Coordinates of C-alpha atoms in Angstrom, one line a residue:
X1 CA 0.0 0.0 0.0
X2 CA 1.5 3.4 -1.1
X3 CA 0.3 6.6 1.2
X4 CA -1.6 8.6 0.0
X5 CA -2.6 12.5 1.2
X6 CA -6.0 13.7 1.4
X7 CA -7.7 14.1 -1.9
X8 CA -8.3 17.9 -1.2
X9 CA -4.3 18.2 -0.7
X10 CA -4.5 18.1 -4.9
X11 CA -3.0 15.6 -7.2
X12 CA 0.6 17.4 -6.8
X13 CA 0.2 16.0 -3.7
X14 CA -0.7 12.3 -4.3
X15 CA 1.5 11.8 -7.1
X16 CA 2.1 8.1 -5.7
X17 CA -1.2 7.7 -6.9
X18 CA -0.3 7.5 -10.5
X19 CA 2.1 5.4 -9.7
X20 CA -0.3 2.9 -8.3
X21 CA -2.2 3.5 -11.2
X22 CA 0.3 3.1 -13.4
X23 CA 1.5 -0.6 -11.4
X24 CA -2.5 -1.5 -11.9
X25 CA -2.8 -0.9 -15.7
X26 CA 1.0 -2.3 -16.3
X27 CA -1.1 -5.9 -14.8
X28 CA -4.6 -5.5 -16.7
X29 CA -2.4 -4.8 -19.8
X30 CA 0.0 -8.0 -19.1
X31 CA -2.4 -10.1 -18.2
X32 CA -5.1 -9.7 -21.4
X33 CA -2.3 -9.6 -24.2
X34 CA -1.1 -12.7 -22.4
X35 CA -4.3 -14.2 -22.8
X36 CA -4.8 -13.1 -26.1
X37 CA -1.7 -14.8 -26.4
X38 CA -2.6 -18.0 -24.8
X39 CA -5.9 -18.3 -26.3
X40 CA -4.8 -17.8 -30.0
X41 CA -1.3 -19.8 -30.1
X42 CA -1.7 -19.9 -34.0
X43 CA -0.5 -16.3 -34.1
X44 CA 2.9 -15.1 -32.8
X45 CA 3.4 -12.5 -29.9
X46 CA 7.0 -12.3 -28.4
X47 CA 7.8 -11.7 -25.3
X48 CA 9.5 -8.7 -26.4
X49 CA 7.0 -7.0 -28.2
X50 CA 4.5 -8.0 -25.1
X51 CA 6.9 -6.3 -22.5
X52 CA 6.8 -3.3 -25.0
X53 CA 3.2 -3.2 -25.7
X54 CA 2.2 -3.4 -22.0
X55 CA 4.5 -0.7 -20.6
X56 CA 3.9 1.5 -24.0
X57 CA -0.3 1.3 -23.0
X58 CA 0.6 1.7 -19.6
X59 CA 2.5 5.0 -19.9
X60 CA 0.1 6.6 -22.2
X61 CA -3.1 5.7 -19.9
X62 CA -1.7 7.0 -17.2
X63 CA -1.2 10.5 -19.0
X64 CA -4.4 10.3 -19.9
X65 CA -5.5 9.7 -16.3
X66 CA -3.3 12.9 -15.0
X67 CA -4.8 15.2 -18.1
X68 CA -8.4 14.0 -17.0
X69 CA -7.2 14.8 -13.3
X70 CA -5.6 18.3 -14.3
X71 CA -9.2 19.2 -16.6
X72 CA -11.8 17.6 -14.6
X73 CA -10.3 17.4 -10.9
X74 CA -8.9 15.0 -8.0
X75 CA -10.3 12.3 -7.7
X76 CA -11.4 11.4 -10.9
X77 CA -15.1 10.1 -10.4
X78 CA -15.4 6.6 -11.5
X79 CA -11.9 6.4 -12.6
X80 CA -11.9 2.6 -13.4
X81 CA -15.3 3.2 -15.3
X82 CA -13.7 5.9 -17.0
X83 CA -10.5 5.0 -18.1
X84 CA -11.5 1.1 -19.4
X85 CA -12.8 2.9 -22.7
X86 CA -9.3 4.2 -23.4
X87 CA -7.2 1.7 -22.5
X88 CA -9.3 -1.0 -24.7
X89 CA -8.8 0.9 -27.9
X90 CA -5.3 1.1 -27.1
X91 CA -4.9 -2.5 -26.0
X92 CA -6.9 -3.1 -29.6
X93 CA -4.3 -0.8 -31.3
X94 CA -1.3 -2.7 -30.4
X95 CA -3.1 -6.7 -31.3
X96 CA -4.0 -4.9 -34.7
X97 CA -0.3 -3.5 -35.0
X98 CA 0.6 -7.0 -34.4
X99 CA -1.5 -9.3 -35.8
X100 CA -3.4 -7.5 -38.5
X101 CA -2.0 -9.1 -41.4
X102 CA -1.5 -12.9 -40.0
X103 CA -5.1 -12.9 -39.2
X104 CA -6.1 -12.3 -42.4
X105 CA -3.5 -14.9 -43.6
X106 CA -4.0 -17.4 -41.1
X107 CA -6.6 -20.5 -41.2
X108 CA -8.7 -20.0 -37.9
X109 CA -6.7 -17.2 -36.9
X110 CA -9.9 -14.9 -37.2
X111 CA -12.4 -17.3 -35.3
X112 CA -9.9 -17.6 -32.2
X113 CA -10.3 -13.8 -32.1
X114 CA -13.8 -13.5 -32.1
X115 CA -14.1 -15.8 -29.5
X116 CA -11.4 -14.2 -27.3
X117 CA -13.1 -10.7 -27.7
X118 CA -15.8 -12.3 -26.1
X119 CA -14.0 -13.4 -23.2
X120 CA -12.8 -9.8 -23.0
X121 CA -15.9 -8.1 -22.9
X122 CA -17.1 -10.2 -21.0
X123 CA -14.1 -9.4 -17.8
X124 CA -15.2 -5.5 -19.3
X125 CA -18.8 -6.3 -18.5
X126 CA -17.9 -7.2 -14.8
X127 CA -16.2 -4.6 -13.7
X128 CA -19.5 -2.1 -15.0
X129 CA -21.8 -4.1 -13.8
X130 CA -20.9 -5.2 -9.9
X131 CA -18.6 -1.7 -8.7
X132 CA -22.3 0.3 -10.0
X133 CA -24.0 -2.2 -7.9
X134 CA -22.0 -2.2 -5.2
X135 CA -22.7 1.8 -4.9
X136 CA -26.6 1.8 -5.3
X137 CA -26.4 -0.9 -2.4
X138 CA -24.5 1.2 -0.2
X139 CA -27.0 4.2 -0.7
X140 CA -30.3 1.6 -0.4
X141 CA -31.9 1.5 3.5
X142 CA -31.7 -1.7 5.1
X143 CA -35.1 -2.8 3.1
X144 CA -34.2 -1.8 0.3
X145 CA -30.9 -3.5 0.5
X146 CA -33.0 -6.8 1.5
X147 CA -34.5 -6.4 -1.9
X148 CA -31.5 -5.4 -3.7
X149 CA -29.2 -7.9 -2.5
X150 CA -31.7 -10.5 -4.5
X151 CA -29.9 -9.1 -7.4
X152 CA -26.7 -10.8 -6.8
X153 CA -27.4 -14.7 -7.9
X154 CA -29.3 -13.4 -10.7
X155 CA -26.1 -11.6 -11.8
X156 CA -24.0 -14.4 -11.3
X157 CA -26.2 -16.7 -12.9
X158 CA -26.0 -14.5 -16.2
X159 CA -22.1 -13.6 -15.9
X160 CA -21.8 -18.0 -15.5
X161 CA -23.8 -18.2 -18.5
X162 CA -22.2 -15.4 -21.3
X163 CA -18.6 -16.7 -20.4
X164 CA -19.9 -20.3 -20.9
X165 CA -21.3 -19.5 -24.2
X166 CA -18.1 -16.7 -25.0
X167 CA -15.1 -19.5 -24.4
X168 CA -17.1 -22.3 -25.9
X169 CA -14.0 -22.8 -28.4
X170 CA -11.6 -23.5 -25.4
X171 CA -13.5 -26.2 -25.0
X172 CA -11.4 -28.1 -21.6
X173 CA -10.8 -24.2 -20.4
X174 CA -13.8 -22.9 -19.7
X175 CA -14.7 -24.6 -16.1
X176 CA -11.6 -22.4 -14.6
X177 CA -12.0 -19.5 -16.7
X178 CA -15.9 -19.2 -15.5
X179 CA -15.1 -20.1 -11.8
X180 CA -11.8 -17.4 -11.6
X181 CA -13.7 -14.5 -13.1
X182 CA -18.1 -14.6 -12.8
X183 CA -18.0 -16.7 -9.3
X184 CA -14.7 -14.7 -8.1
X185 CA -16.3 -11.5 -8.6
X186 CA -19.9 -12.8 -7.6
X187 CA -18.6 -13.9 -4.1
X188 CA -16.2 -10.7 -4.2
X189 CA -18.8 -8.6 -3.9
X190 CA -21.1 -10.6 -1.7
X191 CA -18.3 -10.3 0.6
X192 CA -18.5 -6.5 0.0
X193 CA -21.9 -6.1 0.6
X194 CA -22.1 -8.1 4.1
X195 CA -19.4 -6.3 5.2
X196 CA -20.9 -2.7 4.4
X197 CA -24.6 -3.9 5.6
X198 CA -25.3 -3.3 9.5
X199 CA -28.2 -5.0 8.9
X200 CA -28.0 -8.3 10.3
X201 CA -31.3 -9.6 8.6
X202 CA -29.3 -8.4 5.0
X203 CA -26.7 -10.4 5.9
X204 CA -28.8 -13.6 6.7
X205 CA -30.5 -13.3 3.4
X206 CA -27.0 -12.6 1.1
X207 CA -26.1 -16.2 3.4
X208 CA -29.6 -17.7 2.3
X209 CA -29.0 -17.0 -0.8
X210 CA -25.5 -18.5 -0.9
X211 CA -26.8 -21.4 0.5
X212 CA -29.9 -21.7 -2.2
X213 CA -27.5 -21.4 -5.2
X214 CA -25.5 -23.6 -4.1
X215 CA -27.9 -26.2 -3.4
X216 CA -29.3 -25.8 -7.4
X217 CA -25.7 -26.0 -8.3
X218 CA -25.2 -29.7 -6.5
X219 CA -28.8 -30.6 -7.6
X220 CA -26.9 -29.7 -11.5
X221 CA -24.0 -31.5 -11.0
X222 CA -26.2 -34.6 -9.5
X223 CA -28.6 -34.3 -12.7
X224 CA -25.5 -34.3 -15.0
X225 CA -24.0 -37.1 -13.2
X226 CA -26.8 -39.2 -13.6
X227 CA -27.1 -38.4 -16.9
X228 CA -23.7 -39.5 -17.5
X229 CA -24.1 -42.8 -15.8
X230 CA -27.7 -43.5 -17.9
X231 CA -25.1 -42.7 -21.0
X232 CA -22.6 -45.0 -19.6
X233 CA -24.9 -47.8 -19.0
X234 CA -26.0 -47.9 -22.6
X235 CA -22.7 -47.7 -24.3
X236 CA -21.9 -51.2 -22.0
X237 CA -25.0 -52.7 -23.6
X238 CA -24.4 -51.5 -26.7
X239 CA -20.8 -52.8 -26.4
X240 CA -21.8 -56.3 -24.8
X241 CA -24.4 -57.0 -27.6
X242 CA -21.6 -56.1 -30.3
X243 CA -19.3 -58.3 -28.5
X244 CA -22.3 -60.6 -28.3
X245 CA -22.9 -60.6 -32.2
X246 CA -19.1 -60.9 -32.9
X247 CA -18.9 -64.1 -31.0
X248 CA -22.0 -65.9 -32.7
X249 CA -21.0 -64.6 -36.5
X250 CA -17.4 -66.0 -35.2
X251 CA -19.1 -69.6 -34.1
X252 CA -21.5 -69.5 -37.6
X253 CA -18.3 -69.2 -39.6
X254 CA -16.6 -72.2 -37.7
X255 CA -19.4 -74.4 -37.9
X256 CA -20.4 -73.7 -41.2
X257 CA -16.7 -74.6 -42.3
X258 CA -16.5 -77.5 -40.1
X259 CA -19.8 -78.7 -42.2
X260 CA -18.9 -78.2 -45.7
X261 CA -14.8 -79.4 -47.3
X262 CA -13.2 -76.8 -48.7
X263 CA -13.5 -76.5 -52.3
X264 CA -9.6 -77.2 -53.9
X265 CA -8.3 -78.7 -56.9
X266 CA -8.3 -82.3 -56.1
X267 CA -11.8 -82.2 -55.4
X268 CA -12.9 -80.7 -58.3
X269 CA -10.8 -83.2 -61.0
X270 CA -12.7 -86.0 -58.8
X271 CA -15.9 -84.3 -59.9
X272 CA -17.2 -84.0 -56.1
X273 CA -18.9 -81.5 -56.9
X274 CA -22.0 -81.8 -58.8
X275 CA -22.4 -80.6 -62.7
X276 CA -18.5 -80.5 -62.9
X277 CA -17.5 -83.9 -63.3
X278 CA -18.9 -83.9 -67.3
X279 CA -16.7 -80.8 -67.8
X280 CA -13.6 -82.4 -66.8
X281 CA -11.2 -84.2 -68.9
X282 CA -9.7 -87.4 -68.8
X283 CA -6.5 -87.9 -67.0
X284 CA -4.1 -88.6 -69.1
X285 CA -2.4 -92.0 -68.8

């Protein structure tokens, strides 16, 4: 933690705070062109250009940040909300710089991307919907937070839902990537809001409803299990009646060439068989 003066002390006064800002926008930018990175390895990034990228988008958001500060006033309201925009199309700026011409030239390439920009809008989307949240439920009386906090499964239920259907082409990924962003930030902010609530009846109900979702999640995970054993069941039926019909065409062929000689030359000069005898010549003596 960096000290900070009081806000009304100016931003000439709390220049460590751009330096914390800077430290926090050095790891968003890291961290998403590494899993942009990650999540499209048919397209090259070195480790150079990414060390370059992220301190290059860094820099120039903080400026930003200080000339909003300088124009508008310290603190910025709703920095977060307000500097996301800004850093994105810079983020964008330095992929396209990059890959602009090898996605167009690369098989796949230009699927990978879509789906990763979904992933991405998707960690965007979290951070406007829950910190807004968060706020209205600090200014709501204690029955109105009761009502509000209802909000909060609903939320998660959604957030579970668009990453499942954004990172469906990561196919064995997408349990962790669902569980370390929508229920990390869900339970985040459920922390949050019993913490901020003195009302102990709010607090009972954010626990109620903890202990409801995760009861219809164990009753999902049941259903699916027993789904999969149903499916498991068949496929050993379906298997032992194959196995089953292997072994009787298997003792049908043995029988049946037990039952008739087999058909070879000797036989056939002998005229054995039937309506080939008169074709046959004499032997010569």
């Amino acid at each position: 933690m960096l000290p900070l003066s009081p806000p009304s002390d100016g931003i000439h006064s709390n220049k460590l705070f751009l330096v914390r800002e800077f430290y926090a926008f050095l790891v968003m930018t890291l961290l998403t062109l590494n899993q942009f990175r990650k999540g499209i390895p048919v397209l090259p990034y070195p480790t150079r250009k990414l060390i370059r990228d992220t301190f290059l988008v860094s820099g120039i958001i903080v400026g930003i940040m200080y000339g909003l500060i300088l124009a508008v006033g310290f603190p910025l309201p709703f920095t977060t909300l307000t500097m996301v925009p800004p850093w994105t199309v810079l983020v964008l700026v330095c992929m396209g710089a990059q890959w602009a011409q090898l996605i167009r030239e690369t098989a796949g390439a230009a699927m990978m991307f879509i789906g990763m920009m979904k992933l991405w809008v998707c960690d965007n989307l979290l951070v406007f919907v829950y910190p807004p949240y968060f706020y209205v439920f600090t200014t709501l009386s204690t029955t109105g937070q009761i009502a509000f906090v209802l909000l909060l499964p609903v939320i998660k239920v959604l957030m579970r839902k668009l990453f499942s259907r954004a990172v469906q082409h990561l196919s064995d990924e997408t349990p962790g990537i669902i569980v370390f962003n929508a229920d990390v930030f869900g339970s985040l902010f459920v922390a949050y809001c019993m913490q901020r609530s003195p009302s102990t009846w709010t607090t009972t109900g954010v626990m109620m409803l903890d202990i409801i979702t995760m009861t219809l999640a164990l009753r999902d995970v049941h259903n699916v299990r027993k789904e999969l054993q149903e499916l498991e069941q068949q496929l050993d039926k379906a298997h032992a009646w194959r196995s089953y019909m292997q072994r009787k065409n298997t003792d049908l062929a043995l029988e049946l060439s037990h039952q008739r000689p087999p058909r070879t030359a000797l036989s056939i000069r002998e005229g054995k068989y039937s309506g080939l005898s008169e074709f046959i010549p004499p032997t010569m003596e």
